[in-house]
Amino acid sequence: MEMQQVRYFVALAQTLNFTRAAEQCNVSQPALTRAIQQLEAELGGALFHRERGNTHLSELGRMMLPYLTGVMEQARAAK
């Protein structure tokens, strides 16, 4: 798991929109999608349910959100 994946996950969880999350993270939408897919593979399940025009957190995504948000906040504090 890389910090950029954590950052992308948190941005996507907040916006629930791949395009807006990519813009917020200053990356292309395909790059953000690949990073999320790699994170999902590493964690062993879908973090988001992707339906036409409706992205929402899966059960795993809801469980991981507080943990990964904390990781990101701790990394910011360490800097």
PDB file of N, CA and C in Angstrom:
ATOM      1  N   MET A   1       0.847  -1.173   0.000  1.00  0.00           N
ATOM      2  CA  MET A   1       0.000   0.000   0.000  1.00  0.00           C
ATOM      3  C   MET A   1       0.897   1.241   0.000  1.00  0.00           C
ATOM      4  N   GLU A   2       0.602   2.151  -0.889  1.00  0.00           N
ATOM      5  CA  GLU A   2       1.381   3.375  -1.009  1.00  0.00           C
ATOM      6  C   GLU A   2       0.551   4.563  -0.537  1.00  0.00           C
ATOM      7  N   MET A   3       1.240   5.596  -0.104  1.00  0.00           N
ATOM      8  CA  MET A   3       0.537   6.780   0.407  1.00  0.00           C
ATOM      9  C   MET A   3      -0.353   7.415  -0.663  1.00  0.00           C
ATOM     10  N   GLN A   4       0.085   7.382  -1.916  1.00  0.00           N
ATOM     11  CA  GLN A   4      -0.757   7.979  -2.954  1.00  0.00           C
ATOM     12  C   GLN A   4      -2.068   7.213  -3.074  1.00  0.00           C
ATOM     13  N   GLN A   5      -2.035   5.900  -2.907  1.00  0.00           N
ATOM     14  CA  GLN A   5      -3.262   5.118  -2.954  1.00  0.00           C
ATOM     15  C   GLN A   5      -4.191   5.510  -1.804  1.00  0.00           C
ATOM     16  N   VAL A   6      -3.611   5.724  -0.639  1.00  0.00           N
ATOM     17  CA  VAL A   6      -4.401   6.150   0.525  1.00  0.00           C
ATOM     18  C   VAL A   6      -5.038   7.506   0.237  1.00  0.00           C
ATOM     19  N   ARG A   7      -4.240   8.414  -0.301  1.00  0.00           N
ATOM     20  CA  ARG A   7      -4.753   9.757  -0.615  1.00  0.00           C
ATOM     21  C   ARG A   7      -5.869   9.685  -1.654  1.00  0.00           C
ATOM     22  N   TYR A   8      -5.687   8.874  -2.679  1.00  0.00           N
ATOM     23  CA  TYR A   8      -6.712   8.728  -3.715  1.00  0.00           C
ATOM     24  C   TYR A   8      -7.983   8.110  -3.138  1.00  0.00           C
ATOM     25  N   PHE A   9      -7.820   7.096  -2.283  1.00  0.00           N
ATOM     26  CA  PHE A   9      -8.988   6.457  -1.668  1.00  0.00           C
ATOM     27  C   PHE A   9      -9.794   7.464  -0.853  1.00  0.00           C
ATOM     28  N   VAL A  10      -9.110   8.244  -0.028  1.00  0.00           N
ATOM     29  CA  VAL A  10      -9.808   9.222   0.829  1.00  0.00           C
ATOM     30  C   VAL A  10     -10.504  10.273  -0.037  1.00  0.00           C
ATOM     31  N   ALA A  11      -9.843  10.760  -1.075  1.00  0.00           N
ATOM     32  CA  ALA A  11     -10.463  11.746  -1.964  1.00  0.00           C
ATOM     33  C   ALA A  11     -11.694  11.158  -2.646  1.00  0.00           C
ATOM     34  N   LEU A  12     -11.595   9.926  -3.111  1.00  0.00           N
ATOM     35  CA  LEU A  12     -12.730   9.287  -3.776  1.00  0.00           C
ATOM     36  C   LEU A  12     -13.860   9.018  -2.789  1.00  0.00           C
ATOM     37  N   ALA A  13     -13.531   8.630  -1.587  1.00  0.00           N
ATOM     38  CA  ALA A  13     -14.561   8.391  -0.568  1.00  0.00           C
ATOM     39  C   ALA A  13     -15.302   9.683  -0.231  1.00  0.00           C
ATOM     40  N   GLN A  14     -14.591  10.812  -0.278  1.00  0.00           N
ATOM     41  CA  GLN A  14     -15.224  12.102   0.023  1.00  0.00           C
ATOM     42  C   GLN A  14     -16.089  12.593  -1.130  1.00  0.00           C
ATOM     43  N   THR A  15     -15.599  12.423  -2.360  1.00  0.00           N
ATOM     44  CA  THR A  15     -16.328  12.968  -3.508  1.00  0.00           C
ATOM     45  C   THR A  15     -17.305  11.976  -4.122  1.00  0.00           C
ATOM     46  N   LEU A  16     -16.986  10.685  -3.996  1.00  0.00           N
ATOM     47  CA  LEU A  16     -17.758   9.607  -4.636  1.00  0.00           C
ATOM     48  C   LEU A  16     -17.887   9.836  -6.145  1.00  0.00           C
ATOM     49  N   ASN A  17     -16.828  10.427  -6.714  1.00  0.00           N
ATOM     50  CA  ASN A  17     -16.792  10.700  -8.144  1.00  0.00           C
ATOM     51  C   ASN A  17     -15.339  10.578  -8.605  1.00  0.00           C
ATOM     52  N   PHE A  18     -15.086   9.648  -9.516  1.00  0.00           N
ATOM     53  CA  PHE A  18     -13.711   9.391  -9.959  1.00  0.00           C
ATOM     54  C   PHE A  18     -13.086  10.616 -10.616  1.00  0.00           C
ATOM     55  N   THR A  19     -13.842  11.322 -11.434  1.00  0.00           N
ATOM     56  CA  THR A  19     -13.302  12.489 -12.132  1.00  0.00           C
ATOM     57  C   THR A  19     -12.938  13.595 -11.151  1.00  0.00           C
ATOM     58  N   ARG A  20     -13.841  13.905 -10.235  1.00  0.00           N
ATOM     59  CA  ARG A  20     -13.561  14.968  -9.251  1.00  0.00           C
ATOM     60  C   ARG A  20     -12.419  14.578  -8.328  1.00  0.00           C
ATOM     61  N   ALA A  21     -12.377  13.315  -7.904  1.00  0.00           N
ATOM     62  CA  ALA A  21     -11.286  12.861  -7.034  1.00  0.00           C
ATOM     63  C   ALA A  21      -9.943  12.978  -7.756  1.00  0.00           C
ATOM     64  N   ALA A  22      -9.915  12.616  -9.034  1.00  0.00           N
ATOM     65  CA  ALA A  22      -8.679  12.732  -9.814  1.00  0.00           C
ATOM     66  C   ALA A  22      -8.250  14.192  -9.927  1.00  0.00           C
ATOM     67  N   GLU A  23      -9.199  15.078 -10.187  1.00  0.00           N
ATOM     68  CA  GLU A  23      -8.870  16.504 -10.271  1.00  0.00           C
ATOM     69  C   GLU A  23      -8.328  17.007  -8.941  1.00  0.00           C
ATOM     70  N   GLN A  24      -8.957  16.604  -7.854  1.00  0.00           N
ATOM     71  CA  GLN A  24      -8.531  17.029  -6.520  1.00  0.00           C
ATOM     72  C   GLN A  24      -7.110  16.542  -6.212  1.00  0.00           C
ATOM     73  N   CYS A  25      -6.761  15.357  -6.724  1.00  0.00           N
ATOM     74  CA  CYS A  25      -5.434  14.774  -6.486  1.00  0.00           C
ATOM     75  C   CYS A  25      -4.414  15.136  -7.564  1.00  0.00           C
ATOM     76  N   ASN A  26      -4.845  15.900  -8.557  1.00  0.00           N
ATOM     77  CA  ASN A  26      -3.971  16.324  -9.655  1.00  0.00           C
ATOM     78  C   ASN A  26      -3.377  15.145 -10.430  1.00  0.00           C
ATOM     79  N   VAL A  27      -4.227  14.158 -10.724  1.00  0.00           N
ATOM     80  CA  VAL A  27      -3.831  13.020 -11.547  1.00  0.00           C
ATOM     81  C   VAL A  27      -4.931  12.782 -12.576  1.00  0.00           C
ATOM     82  N   SER A  28      -4.621  11.966 -13.567  1.00  0.00           N
ATOM     83  CA  SER A  28      -5.649  11.623 -14.543  1.00  0.00           C
ATOM     84  C   SER A  28      -6.628  10.627 -13.916  1.00  0.00           C
ATOM     85  N   GLN A  29      -7.822  10.590 -14.459  1.00  0.00           N
ATOM     86  CA  GLN A  29      -8.837   9.677 -13.942  1.00  0.00           C
ATOM     87  C   GLN A  29      -8.414   8.223 -14.120  1.00  0.00           C
ATOM     88  N   PRO A  30      -7.828   7.842 -15.267  1.00  0.00           N
ATOM     89  CA  PRO A  30      -7.368   6.450 -15.393  1.00  0.00           C
ATOM     90  C   PRO A  30      -6.285   6.081 -14.367  1.00  0.00           C
ATOM     91  N   ALA A  31      -5.395   7.019 -14.054  1.00  0.00           N
ATOM     92  CA  ALA A  31      -4.347   6.746 -13.066  1.00  0.00           C
ATOM     93  C   ALA A  31      -4.962   6.519 -11.685  1.00  0.00           C
ATOM     94  N   LEU A  32      -5.941   7.329 -11.326  1.00  0.00           N
ATOM     95  CA  LEU A  32      -6.627   7.162 -10.044  1.00  0.00           C
ATOM     96  C   LEU A  32      -7.358   5.823 -10.019  1.00  0.00           C
ATOM     97  N   THR A  33      -8.036   5.482 -11.096  1.00  0.00           N
ATOM     98  CA  THR A  33      -8.765   4.217 -11.170  1.00  0.00           C
ATOM     99  C   THR A  33      -7.818   3.037 -11.008  1.00  0.00           C
ATOM    100  N   ARG A  34      -6.672   3.076 -11.691  1.00  0.00           N
ATOM    101  CA  ARG A  34      -5.690   1.983 -11.564  1.00  0.00           C
ATOM    102  C   ARG A  34      -5.185   1.858 -10.133  1.00  0.00           C
ATOM    103  N   ALA A  35      -4.899   2.986  -9.501  1.00  0.00           N
ATOM    104  CA  ALA A  35      -4.399   2.959  -8.120  1.00  0.00           C
ATOM    105  C   ALA A  35      -5.441   2.368  -7.169  1.00  0.00           C
ATOM    106  N   ILE A  36      -6.701   2.720  -7.368  1.00  0.00           N
ATOM    107  CA  ILE A  36      -7.771   2.177  -6.528  1.00  0.00           C
ATOM    108  C   ILE A  36      -7.916   0.676  -6.784  1.00  0.00           C
ATOM    109  N   GLN A  37      -7.827   0.262  -8.042  1.00  0.00           N
ATOM    110  CA  GLN A  37      -7.917  -1.167  -8.366  1.00  0.00           C
ATOM    111  C   GLN A  37      -6.771  -1.951  -7.738  1.00  0.00           C
ATOM    112  N   GLN A  38      -5.576  -1.376  -7.734  1.00  0.00           N
ATOM    113  CA  GLN A  38      -4.425  -2.039  -7.122  1.00  0.00           C
ATOM    114  C   GLN A  38      -4.623  -2.148  -5.605  1.00  0.00           C
ATOM    115  N   LEU A  39      -5.153  -1.101  -5.003  1.00  0.00           N
ATOM    116  CA  LEU A  39      -5.426  -1.119  -3.566  1.00  0.00           C
ATOM    117  C   LEU A  39      -6.489  -2.172  -3.240  1.00  0.00           C
ATOM    118  N   GLU A  40      -7.514  -2.248  -4.078  1.00  0.00           N
ATOM    119  CA  GLU A  40      -8.560  -3.262  -3.880  1.00  0.00           C
ATOM    120  C   GLU A  40      -7.975  -4.665  -3.981  1.00  0.00           C
ATOM    121  N   ALA A  41      -7.085  -4.891  -4.941  1.00  0.00           N
ATOM    122  CA  ALA A  41      -6.453  -6.201  -5.096  1.00  0.00           C
ATOM    123  C   ALA A  41      -5.617  -6.537  -3.861  1.00  0.00           C
ATOM    124  N   GLU A  42      -4.911  -5.544  -3.352  1.00  0.00           N
ATOM    125  CA  GLU A  42      -4.069  -5.752  -2.183  1.00  0.00           C
ATOM    126  C   GLU A  42      -4.899  -6.040  -0.934  1.00  0.00           C
ATOM    127  N   LEU A  43      -6.051  -5.373  -0.811  1.00  0.00           N
ATOM    128  CA  LEU A  43      -6.905  -5.553   0.369  1.00  0.00           C
ATOM    129  C   LEU A  43      -7.872  -6.721   0.217  1.00  0.00           C
ATOM    130  N   GLY A  44      -7.986  -7.256  -0.989  1.00  0.00           N
ATOM    131  CA  GLY A  44      -8.780  -8.451  -1.201  1.00  0.00           C
ATOM    132  C   GLY A  44     -10.266  -8.237  -1.404  1.00  0.00           C
ATOM    133  N   GLY A  45     -10.655  -7.064  -1.867  1.00  0.00           N
ATOM    134  CA  GLY A  45     -12.071  -6.846  -2.136  1.00  0.00           C
ATOM    135  C   GLY A  45     -12.336  -5.452  -2.662  1.00  0.00           C
ATOM    136  N   ALA A  46     -13.547  -5.259  -3.154  1.00  0.00           N
ATOM    137  CA  ALA A  46     -13.947  -3.961  -3.700  1.00  0.00           C
ATOM    138  C   ALA A  46     -14.113  -2.946  -2.573  1.00  0.00           C
ATOM    139  N   LEU A  47     -13.567  -1.761  -2.785  1.00  0.00           N
ATOM    140  CA  LEU A  47     -13.743  -0.665  -1.827  1.00  0.00           C
ATOM    141  C   LEU A  47     -14.935   0.207  -2.199  1.00  0.00           C
ATOM    142  N   PHE A  48     -15.284   0.186  -3.472  1.00  0.00           N
ATOM    143  CA  PHE A  48     -16.394   0.994  -3.984  1.00  0.00           C
ATOM    144  C   PHE A  48     -17.285   0.130  -4.863  1.00  0.00           C
ATOM    145  N   HIS A  49     -18.562   0.434  -4.836  1.00  0.00           N
ATOM    146  CA  HIS A  49     -19.488  -0.136  -5.806  1.00  0.00           C
ATOM    147  C   HIS A  49     -19.638   0.914  -6.897  1.00  0.00           C
ATOM    148  N   ARG A  50     -19.339   0.521  -8.124  1.00  0.00           N
ATOM    149  CA  ARG A  50     -19.381   1.440  -9.255  1.00  0.00           C
ATOM    150  C   ARG A  50     -20.621   1.111 -10.079  1.00  0.00           C
ATOM    151  N   GLU A  51     -21.571   1.990 -10.029  1.00  0.00           N
ATOM    152  CA  GLU A  51     -22.781   1.851 -10.833  1.00  0.00           C
ATOM    153  C   GLU A  51     -22.908   3.106 -11.676  1.00  0.00           C
ATOM    154  N   ARG A  52     -23.518   2.991 -12.809  1.00  0.00           N
ATOM    155  CA  ARG A  52     -23.634   4.126 -13.727  1.00  0.00           C
ATOM    156  C   ARG A  52     -24.102   5.378 -12.969  1.00  0.00           C
ATOM    157  N   GLY A  53     -23.204   6.350 -12.869  1.00  0.00           N
ATOM    158  CA  GLY A  53     -23.544   7.619 -12.236  1.00  0.00           C
ATOM    159  C   GLY A  53     -23.708   7.557 -10.734  1.00  0.00           C
ATOM    160  N   ASN A  54     -23.352   6.413 -10.111  1.00  0.00           N
ATOM    161  CA  ASN A  54     -23.537   6.283  -8.674  1.00  0.00           C
ATOM    162  C   ASN A  54     -22.420   5.427  -8.098  1.00  0.00           C
ATOM    163  N   THR A  55     -21.423   6.079  -7.543  1.00  0.00           N
ATOM    164  CA  THR A  55     -20.327   5.380  -6.884  1.00  0.00           C
ATOM    165  C   THR A  55     -20.553   5.494  -5.388  1.00  0.00           C
ATOM    166  N   HIS A  56     -20.445   4.381  -4.674  1.00  0.00           N
ATOM    167  CA  HIS A  56     -20.574   4.438  -3.217  1.00  0.00           C
ATOM    168  C   HIS A  56     -19.660   3.398  -2.581  1.00  0.00           C
ATOM    169  N   LEU A  57     -19.354   3.630  -1.313  1.00  0.00           N
ATOM    170  CA  LEU A  57     -18.449   2.754  -0.585  1.00  0.00           C
ATOM    171  C   LEU A  57     -19.072   1.377  -0.380  1.00  0.00           C
ATOM    172  N   SER A  58     -18.248   0.356  -0.521  1.00  0.00           N
ATOM    173  CA  SER A  58     -18.668  -1.005  -0.195  1.00  0.00           C
ATOM    174  C   SER A  58     -18.523  -1.174   1.324  1.00  0.00           C
ATOM    175  N   GLU A  59     -18.893  -2.318   1.819  1.00  0.00           N
ATOM    176  CA  GLU A  59     -18.717  -2.603   3.249  1.00  0.00           C
ATOM    177  C   GLU A  59     -17.242  -2.514   3.625  1.00  0.00           C
ATOM    178  N   LEU A  60     -16.370  -3.102   2.790  1.00  0.00           N
ATOM    179  CA  LEU A  60     -14.927  -3.022   3.042  1.00  0.00           C
ATOM    180  C   LEU A  60     -14.463  -1.573   3.010  1.00  0.00           C
ATOM    181  N   GLY A  61     -14.960  -0.802   2.058  1.00  0.00           N
ATOM    182  CA  GLY A  61     -14.602   0.614   1.972  1.00  0.00           C
ATOM    183  C   GLY A  61     -15.009   1.381   3.215  1.00  0.00           C
ATOM    184  N   ARG A  62     -16.199   1.101   3.727  1.00  0.00           N
ATOM    185  CA  ARG A  62     -16.658   1.774   4.952  1.00  0.00           C
ATOM    186  C   ARG A  62     -15.792   1.384   6.146  1.00  0.00           C
ATOM    187  N   MET A  63     -15.361   0.130   6.179  1.00  0.00           N
ATOM    188  CA  MET A  63     -14.495  -0.314   7.274  1.00  0.00           C
ATOM    189  C   MET A  63     -13.110   0.319   7.184  1.00  0.00           C
ATOM    190  N   MET A  64     -12.594   0.484   5.975  1.00  0.00           N
ATOM    191  CA  MET A  64     -11.239   1.005   5.793  1.00  0.00           C
ATOM    192  C   MET A  64     -11.149   2.525   5.894  1.00  0.00           C
ATOM    193  N   LEU A  65     -12.248   3.226   5.653  1.00  0.00           N
ATOM    194  CA  LEU A  65     -12.215   4.694   5.608  1.00  0.00           C
ATOM    195  C   LEU A  65     -11.631   5.324   6.874  1.00  0.00           C
ATOM    196  N   PRO A  66     -12.099   4.987   8.079  1.00  0.00           N
ATOM    197  CA  PRO A  66     -11.509   5.643   9.257  1.00  0.00           C
ATOM    198  C   PRO A  66     -10.028   5.304   9.433  1.00  0.00           C
ATOM    199  N   TYR A  67      -9.651   4.079   9.132  1.00  0.00           N
ATOM    200  CA  TYR A  67      -8.254   3.678   9.267  1.00  0.00           C
ATOM    201  C   TYR A  67      -7.368   4.448   8.292  1.00  0.00           C
ATOM    202  N   LEU A  68      -7.758   4.475   7.013  1.00  0.00           N
ATOM    203  CA  LEU A  68      -6.922   5.135   6.009  1.00  0.00           C
ATOM    204  C   LEU A  68      -6.941   6.650   6.156  1.00  0.00           C
ATOM    205  N   THR A  69      -8.038   7.205   6.639  1.00  0.00           N
ATOM    206  CA  THR A  69      -8.073   8.640   6.934  1.00  0.00           C
ATOM    207  C   THR A  69      -7.073   8.953   8.041  1.00  0.00           C
ATOM    208  N   GLY A  70      -7.032   8.104   9.056  1.00  0.00           N
ATOM    209  CA  GLY A  70      -6.078   8.278  10.147  1.00  0.00           C
ATOM    210  C   GLY A  70      -4.640   8.167   9.681  1.00  0.00           C
ATOM    211  N   VAL A  71      -4.379   7.218   8.786  1.00  0.00           N
ATOM    212  CA  VAL A  71      -3.030   7.063   8.225  1.00  0.00           C
ATOM    213  C   VAL A  71      -2.617   8.342   7.512  1.00  0.00           C
ATOM    214  N   MET A  72      -3.523   8.896   6.713  1.00  0.00           N
ATOM    215  CA  MET A  72      -3.202  10.109   5.977  1.00  0.00           C
ATOM    216  C   MET A  72      -2.967  11.290   6.928  1.00  0.00           C
ATOM    217  N   GLU A  73      -3.782  11.410   7.961  1.00  0.00           N
ATOM    218  CA  GLU A  73      -3.620  12.504   8.928  1.00  0.00           C
ATOM    219  C   GLU A  73      -2.319  12.369   9.693  1.00  0.00           C
ATOM    220  N   GLN A  74      -1.954  11.129  10.046  1.00  0.00           N
ATOM    221  CA  GLN A  74      -0.697  10.909  10.762  1.00  0.00           C
ATOM    222  C   GLN A  74       0.510  11.223   9.887  1.00  0.00           C
ATOM    223  N   ALA A  75       0.410  10.906   8.604  1.00  0.00           N
ATOM    224  CA  ALA A  75       1.503  11.235   7.684  1.00  0.00           C
ATOM    225  C   ALA A  75       1.666  12.745   7.558  1.00  0.00           C
ATOM    226  N   ARG A  76       0.527  13.462   7.484  1.00  0.00           N
ATOM    227  CA  ARG A  76       0.600  14.930   7.431  1.00  0.00           C
ATOM    228  C   ARG A  76       1.227  15.480   8.702  1.00  0.00           C
ATOM    229  N   ALA A  77       0.845  14.940   9.851  1.00  0.00           N
ATOM    230  CA  ALA A  77       1.372  15.416  11.138  1.00  0.00           C
ATOM    231  C   ALA A  77       2.872  15.160  11.221  1.00  0.00           C
ATOM    232  N   ALA A  78       3.321  14.030  10.689  1.00  0.00           N
ATOM    233  CA  ALA A  78       4.740  13.705  10.729  1.00  0.00           C
ATOM    234  C   ALA A  78       5.577  14.651   9.892  1.00  0.00           C
ATOM    235  N   LYS A  79       4.980  15.153   8.793  1.00  0.00           N
ATOM    236  CA  LYS A  79       5.713  16.100   7.931  1.00  0.00           C
ATOM    237  C   LYS A  79       5.905  17.397   8.650  1.00  0.00           C
TER     238      LYS A  79
END
